[in-house]
Short mmCIF file of C-alpha atoms in Angstrom, two decimals:
data_model
loop_
_atom_site.label_atom_id
_atom_site.label_comp_id
_atom_site.label_asym_id
_atom_site.label_seq_id
_atom_site.Cartn_x
_atom_site.Cartn_y
_atom_site.Cartn_z
CA MET P 1 0.13 0.02 -0.06
CA SER P 2 1.57 3.19 -1.14
CA THR P 3 -0.67 6.05 -0.18
CA THR P 4 -2.43 7.98 2.37
CA PHE P 5 -5.63 7.75 0.15
CA PHE P 6 -6.06 4.04 1.38
CA VAL P 7 -7.15 2.96 4.99
CA ALA P 8 -6.56 -0.64 6.00
CA GLY P 9 -9.29 -3.01 7.29
CA ASP P 10 -8.16 -3.22 10.67
CA TRP P 11 -8.19 0.59 10.93
CA LEU P 12 -11.71 0.84 9.59
CA ALA P 13 -12.73 -2.02 11.95
CA GLU P 14 -11.53 -0.24 14.88
CA HIS P 15 -13.28 3.12 13.74
CA ILE P 16 -16.40 1.78 12.47
CA ASP P 17 -18.57 3.32 15.16
CA ASP P 18 -16.83 6.85 14.74
CA PRO P 19 -19.45 9.27 14.12
CA GLU P 20 -17.06 11.22 11.97
CA ILE P 21 -16.55 8.34 9.59
CA GLN P 22 -18.92 7.20 7.01
CA VAL P 23 -18.52 4.19 4.73
CA LEU P 24 -19.75 3.97 1.03
CA ASP P 25 -20.21 0.90 -0.81
CA ALA P 26 -19.22 1.75 -4.38
CA ARG P 27 -19.35 -1.84 -6.09
CA MET P 28 -20.62 -1.61 -9.77
CA ALA P 29 -20.59 -4.32 -12.37
CA PRO P 30 -17.99 -4.15 -15.19
CA ALA P 31 -19.00 -3.22 -18.88
CA GLY P 32 -20.93 -5.93 -20.46
CA GLN P 33 -22.06 -7.43 -16.87
CA GLU P 34 -24.63 -4.68 -16.13
CA HIS P 35 -27.59 -6.76 -17.06
CA LEU P 36 -26.28 -9.83 -15.49
CA ARG P 37 -25.75 -8.45 -12.03
CA ASN P 38 -28.12 -6.39 -9.62
CA MET P 39 -25.51 -4.53 -7.58
CA ALA P 40 -28.10 -3.00 -5.24
CA GLU P 41 -29.36 -6.65 -4.34
CA GLU P 42 -25.69 -7.63 -3.88
CA TYR P 43 -25.19 -4.63 -1.49
CA ARG P 44 -28.47 -5.53 0.49
CA ALA P 45 -27.24 -9.28 0.66
CA GLY P 46 -24.04 -8.40 2.50
CA HIS P 47 -22.13 -5.04 3.15
CA ILE P 48 -19.80 -3.49 5.68
CA PRO P 49 -21.75 -2.23 8.74
CA GLY P 50 -23.07 1.29 8.40
CA ALA P 51 -22.14 1.42 4.64
CA VAL P 52 -24.53 3.26 2.19
CA PHE P 53 -24.76 2.10 -1.39
CA PHE P 54 -22.97 4.74 -3.53
CA ASP P 55 -24.62 3.60 -6.82
CA ILE P 56 -22.19 5.22 -9.47
CA GLU P 57 -24.77 4.25 -12.19
CA ALA P 58 -27.69 5.91 -10.38
CA LEU P 59 -25.53 8.92 -9.33
CA SER P 60 -24.47 9.57 -13.16
CA ASP P 61 -26.14 12.04 -15.56
CA HIS P 62 -28.99 10.45 -17.11
CA THR P 63 -29.78 13.39 -19.61
CA THR P 64 -27.14 11.94 -21.59
CA SER P 65 -26.82 8.53 -23.55
CA LEU P 66 -23.08 8.37 -22.54
CA PRO P 67 -22.46 5.98 -19.56
CA HIS P 68 -21.40 7.03 -15.97
CA MET P 69 -21.00 10.78 -16.81
CA MET P 70 -20.77 13.18 -13.97
CA PRO P 71 -24.09 14.54 -12.63
CA ARG P 72 -24.98 18.18 -12.24
CA PRO P 73 -23.34 19.39 -8.86
CA GLU P 74 -26.93 20.18 -7.21
CA THR P 75 -28.27 16.77 -8.15
CA PHE P 76 -25.18 15.15 -6.70
CA ALA P 77 -25.53 17.20 -3.42
CA VAL P 78 -29.18 16.29 -3.07
CA ALA P 79 -28.36 12.59 -3.75
CA MET P 80 -25.68 12.59 -1.11
CA ARG P 81 -28.06 14.47 1.46
CA GLU P 82 -30.74 11.82 0.86
CA LEU P 83 -28.09 8.92 1.56
CA GLY P 84 -27.25 10.73 4.74
CA VAL P 85 -23.72 11.52 3.56
CA SER P 86 -21.92 14.69 4.94
CA SER P 87 -19.06 16.40 2.94
CA ASP P 88 -17.39 17.32 6.18
CA LYS P 89 -16.87 13.75 7.43
CA HIS P 90 -14.08 11.37 6.70
CA LEU P 91 -15.65 9.08 3.78
CA VAL P 92 -14.30 5.60 3.20
CA VAL P 93 -15.38 4.16 -0.08
CA TYR P 94 -14.88 0.35 -1.10
CA ASP P 95 -15.62 -1.84 -4.05
CA GLU P 96 -15.58 -5.64 -4.43
CA GLY P 97 -11.83 -5.94 -3.86
CA ASN P 98 -10.29 -5.30 -7.42
CA LEU P 99 -10.01 -1.38 -7.16
CA PHE P 100 -12.27 -1.16 -10.25
CA SER P 101 -14.82 1.36 -9.23
CA ALA P 102 -13.81 2.66 -5.76
CA PRO P 103 -11.37 5.12 -7.27
CA ARG P 104 -14.32 6.47 -9.51
CA ALA P 105 -16.21 7.10 -6.21
CA TRP P 106 -13.13 8.64 -4.68
CA TRP P 107 -12.70 10.91 -7.72
CA MET P 108 -16.08 11.83 -7.81
CA LEU P 109 -16.41 13.04 -4.34
CA ARG P 110 -13.01 14.93 -4.51
CA ALA P 111 -14.25 16.75 -7.50
CA PHE P 112 -17.36 17.82 -5.78
CA GLY P 113 -15.15 19.17 -2.94
CA VAL P 114 -15.01 16.50 -0.38
CA GLN P 115 -11.47 17.15 1.51
CA ASN P 116 -11.32 13.75 3.25
CA VAL P 117 -11.93 10.79 1.18
CA SER P 118 -10.15 7.28 1.53
CA ILE P 119 -10.31 3.83 -0.19
CA LEU P 120 -10.56 0.61 1.81
CA ALA P 121 -7.41 -1.27 0.68
CA GLY P 122 -8.44 -4.64 -0.66
CA GLY P 123 -12.08 -3.65 -0.62
CA LEU P 124 -14.74 -6.23 0.35
CA ALA P 125 -12.68 -9.35 -0.36
CA GLU P 126 -9.90 -8.44 1.99
CA TRP P 127 -12.55 -7.19 4.67
CA GLN P 128 -14.17 -10.70 4.39
CA ARG P 129 -10.70 -12.63 4.22
CA ASP P 130 -9.89 -10.90 7.70
CA GLU P 131 -13.25 -12.19 8.99
CA TYR P 132 -14.87 -8.92 9.73
CA PRO P 133 -18.65 -8.82 9.78
CA LEU P 134 -21.03 -7.95 7.01
CA VAL P 135 -24.70 -6.89 7.47
CA ALA P 136 -27.74 -7.38 5.16
CA GLY P 137 -30.28 -5.02 4.18
CA ASP P 138 -30.45 -1.32 3.50
CA VAL P 139 -28.82 1.42 5.85
CA SER P 140 -31.02 4.41 6.65
CA LEU P 141 -29.43 7.37 7.97
CA PRO P 142 -30.58 10.97 8.91
CA GLU P 143 -30.27 13.67 6.05
CA GLY P 144 -26.72 14.51 5.45
CA GLU P 145 -25.08 17.98 5.16
CA PHE P 146 -23.30 18.02 1.74
CA GLU P 147 -22.09 21.06 0.52
CA VAL P 148 -20.73 20.94 -3.13
CA LYS P 149 -17.62 22.77 -4.30
CA PHE P 150 -17.37 21.59 -7.77
CA ASP P 151 -14.10 21.84 -9.65
CA ASP P 152 -15.14 21.51 -13.29
CA THR P 153 -11.48 22.00 -14.36
CA LEU P 154 -10.81 18.28 -13.55
CA ILE P 155 -13.07 17.43 -16.41
CA LYS P 156 -12.06 17.65 -20.03
CA ARG P 157 -14.63 17.37 -22.92
CA LEU P 158 -14.38 16.04 -26.43
CA PRO P 159 -13.14 19.37 -28.12
CA GLU P 160 -10.49 19.90 -25.63
CA VAL P 161 -9.29 16.20 -26.08
CA LEU P 162 -9.25 16.53 -29.75
CA LEU P 163 -7.22 19.64 -29.62
CA ALA P 164 -4.92 17.92 -27.25
CA SER P 165 -4.54 14.96 -29.67
CA HIS P 166 -3.93 17.27 -32.57
CA GLU P 167 -1.73 19.90 -30.83
CA LYS P 168 0.02 17.69 -28.18
CA THR P 169 -0.77 20.10 -25.54
CA ALA P 170 -1.46 17.17 -23.14
CA GLN P 171 -0.68 13.39 -23.00
CA LEU P 172 -3.58 11.16 -23.53
CA VAL P 173 -3.46 8.27 -21.18
CA ASP P 174 -5.91 5.40 -21.99
CA ALA P 175 -6.53 2.87 -19.09
CA ARG P 176 -8.29 0.30 -21.20
CA PRO P 177 -6.68 -3.21 -21.65
CA ALA P 178 -3.91 -3.33 -24.45
CA ALA P 179 -6.01 -5.47 -26.76
CA ARG P 180 -8.83 -2.92 -26.79
CA PHE P 181 -6.42 -0.07 -27.22
CA ASN P 182 -4.69 -1.84 -30.11
CA ALA P 183 -7.84 -2.67 -31.85
CA GLU P 184 -7.19 -6.42 -31.35
CA ALA P 185 -10.44 -6.90 -29.33
CA ASP P 186 -13.97 -5.59 -29.60
CA GLU P 187 -15.39 -3.09 -27.03
CA PRO P 188 -17.87 -4.52 -24.41
CA ARG P 189 -20.20 -1.76 -25.28
CA PRO P 190 -22.01 -2.39 -28.76
CA GLY P 191 -21.51 -0.07 -31.57
CA LEU P 192 -18.12 1.23 -30.59
CA LYS P 193 -15.27 1.26 -33.06
CA ARG P 194 -11.91 -0.44 -32.32
CA GLY P 195 -8.85 1.55 -31.50
CA HIS P 196 -7.76 4.60 -29.60
CA ILE P 197 -7.34 8.41 -29.83
CA PRO P 198 -4.45 9.40 -31.99
CA GLY P 199 -1.41 9.82 -30.06
CA ALA P 200 -2.73 8.16 -26.94
CA LEU P 201 -0.46 6.10 -24.57
CA ASN P 202 -1.91 2.91 -22.98
CA VAL P 203 -1.40 2.32 -19.34
CA PRO P 204 -3.96 -0.46 -18.48
CA TRP P 205 -5.36 0.13 -15.13
CA THR P 206 -4.55 -3.42 -14.14
CA ASP P 207 -1.16 -2.51 -14.35
CA LEU P 208 -1.21 -0.21 -11.49
CA VAL P 209 -3.08 -2.42 -9.26
CA ILE P 210 -2.31 -5.40 -6.92
CA LYS P 211 -4.54 -7.09 -4.48
CA GLY P 212 -7.10 -4.45 -4.59
CA GLN P 213 -4.64 -1.63 -3.77
CA LEU P 214 -2.15 0.56 -5.74
CA LYS P 215 1.30 -0.90 -6.33
CA THR P 216 4.34 1.03 -4.70
CA THR P 217 5.24 4.53 -5.91
CA ASP P 218 8.39 3.12 -7.44
CA GLU P 219 6.34 0.51 -9.36
CA LEU P 220 3.81 3.17 -10.49
CA GLN P 221 6.49 5.34 -11.80
CA ALA P 222 8.06 2.42 -13.53
CA VAL P 223 4.75 1.48 -15.17
CA PHE P 224 4.24 5.10 -16.45
CA ARG P 225 7.75 5.45 -17.72
CA ARG P 226 7.48 2.05 -19.56
CA GLN P 227 4.64 3.39 -21.35
CA GLY P 228 6.17 6.58 -22.38
CA VAL P 229 4.27 8.88 -19.82
CA ASP P 230 6.13 11.96 -18.91
CA LEU P 231 4.91 12.69 -15.32
CA THR P 232 6.19 16.42 -15.46
CA GLN P 233 3.79 17.12 -18.37
CA PRO P 234 -0.07 17.62 -18.30
CA ILE P 235 -2.13 14.35 -18.51
CA ILE P 236 -5.56 13.55 -19.63
CA ALA P 237 -6.84 10.25 -18.42
CA SER P 238 -9.57 8.22 -20.35
CA CYS P 239 -10.86 4.76 -20.64
CA GLY P 240 -14.12 2.91 -21.93
CA SER P 241 -16.65 5.10 -19.83
CA GLY P 242 -14.55 7.24 -17.48
CA VAL P 243 -14.45 4.60 -14.31
CA THR P 244 -11.20 2.96 -14.68
CA ALA P 245 -9.62 6.26 -15.70
CA ALA P 246 -10.05 7.18 -12.14
CA VAL P 247 -7.45 4.45 -11.23
CA VAL P 248 -4.93 6.52 -13.25
CA MET P 249 -6.13 9.61 -11.53
CA LEU P 250 -5.57 7.99 -8.10
CA ALA P 251 -2.16 6.46 -9.23
CA LEU P 252 -1.02 10.16 -10.52
CA ALA P 253 -2.49 11.65 -7.19
CA THR P 254 -0.30 9.25 -5.38
CA LEU P 255 2.80 10.37 -7.17
CA GLY P 256 2.12 13.85 -6.60
CA VAL P 257 1.45 14.68 -10.17
CA GLN P 258 -0.56 17.98 -10.48
CA GLU P 259 -1.58 18.62 -14.07
CA THR P 260 -4.20 15.86 -14.34
CA LYS P 261 -7.63 15.83 -16.07
CA LEU P 262 -10.15 13.22 -16.94
CA TYR P 263 -11.98 12.89 -20.17
CA ASP P 264 -15.28 11.74 -18.91
CA GLY P 265 -16.97 10.83 -22.23
CA SER P 266 -13.73 8.59 -22.96
CA TRP P 267 -14.15 5.81 -25.54
CA SER P 268 -17.87 5.59 -25.13
CA GLU P 269 -18.07 8.84 -26.64
CA TRP P 270 -15.00 9.16 -29.10
CA GLY P 271 -15.38 5.42 -30.43
CA ALA P 272 -19.13 6.01 -31.37
CA ARG P 273 -18.50 8.89 -33.46
CA ASN P 274 -17.91 8.69 -37.42
CA ASP P 275 -16.31 12.22 -37.60
CA LEU P 276 -13.14 11.67 -35.25
CA PRO P 277 -9.73 10.26 -36.18
CA ILE P 278 -9.02 6.84 -34.71
CA GLU P 279 -5.72 4.79 -34.35
CA PRO P 280 -5.07 2.28 -35.88
CA ALA P 281 -6.74 3.94 -38.90
CA GLN P 282 -10.06 2.26 -39.75
#
């Protein structure tokens, strides 16, 4: 474990009844499995005591056809208050234990102004391995006090990414698996082309992760260096739908990299268009 952005299971177990700590279950189904799994039911079947369900899908912007887009700040604030989440508390998020979706919840909360957000190292899997308890059912909390301070500069949109690709004003780091990046495998979402944004560098999110947490800072630096990423220059992270790009954002934050943004539309937007350049050329 390489960063203060994580807390260990034994620490959480010790502080589980602390009123200044709130736990958020941020499990979500990977692309292609959304219709095979009901994450709300999985949450109700067993979750960490006191954890509310941070449903990334439900909390996303549903005025767009693109998946998992950031919601409007006021919409997010209302949702958090209704969940009983308060922005001035220490929020601890977790996922299944693969570090797939907890970084997206971490990034969303930070973008909306929460100062103190941590990820449970090893997630639910490690919590269970350590034989800490789970509880079933829903968690109902009093209304929270959630004040949004949205930093919209953290998000890049398609015109800005197109400019960065063309003018080389920022490095585009794509977190998808190499086979998808290299147009050797279909996308899990139908209707998307194969390939990547011209000039993008591939840092598969799984290369940054081990046992539900980030690799050491030395290992992270080595991964980025091997893939040609200059950590002193601006970076825009993307993936399939903006979820695992947050793993890249978490790794970069751990390394103290400052100029980092996330392309929220990611390949779900770029790969669906017929008027944008793609590598390898189609």
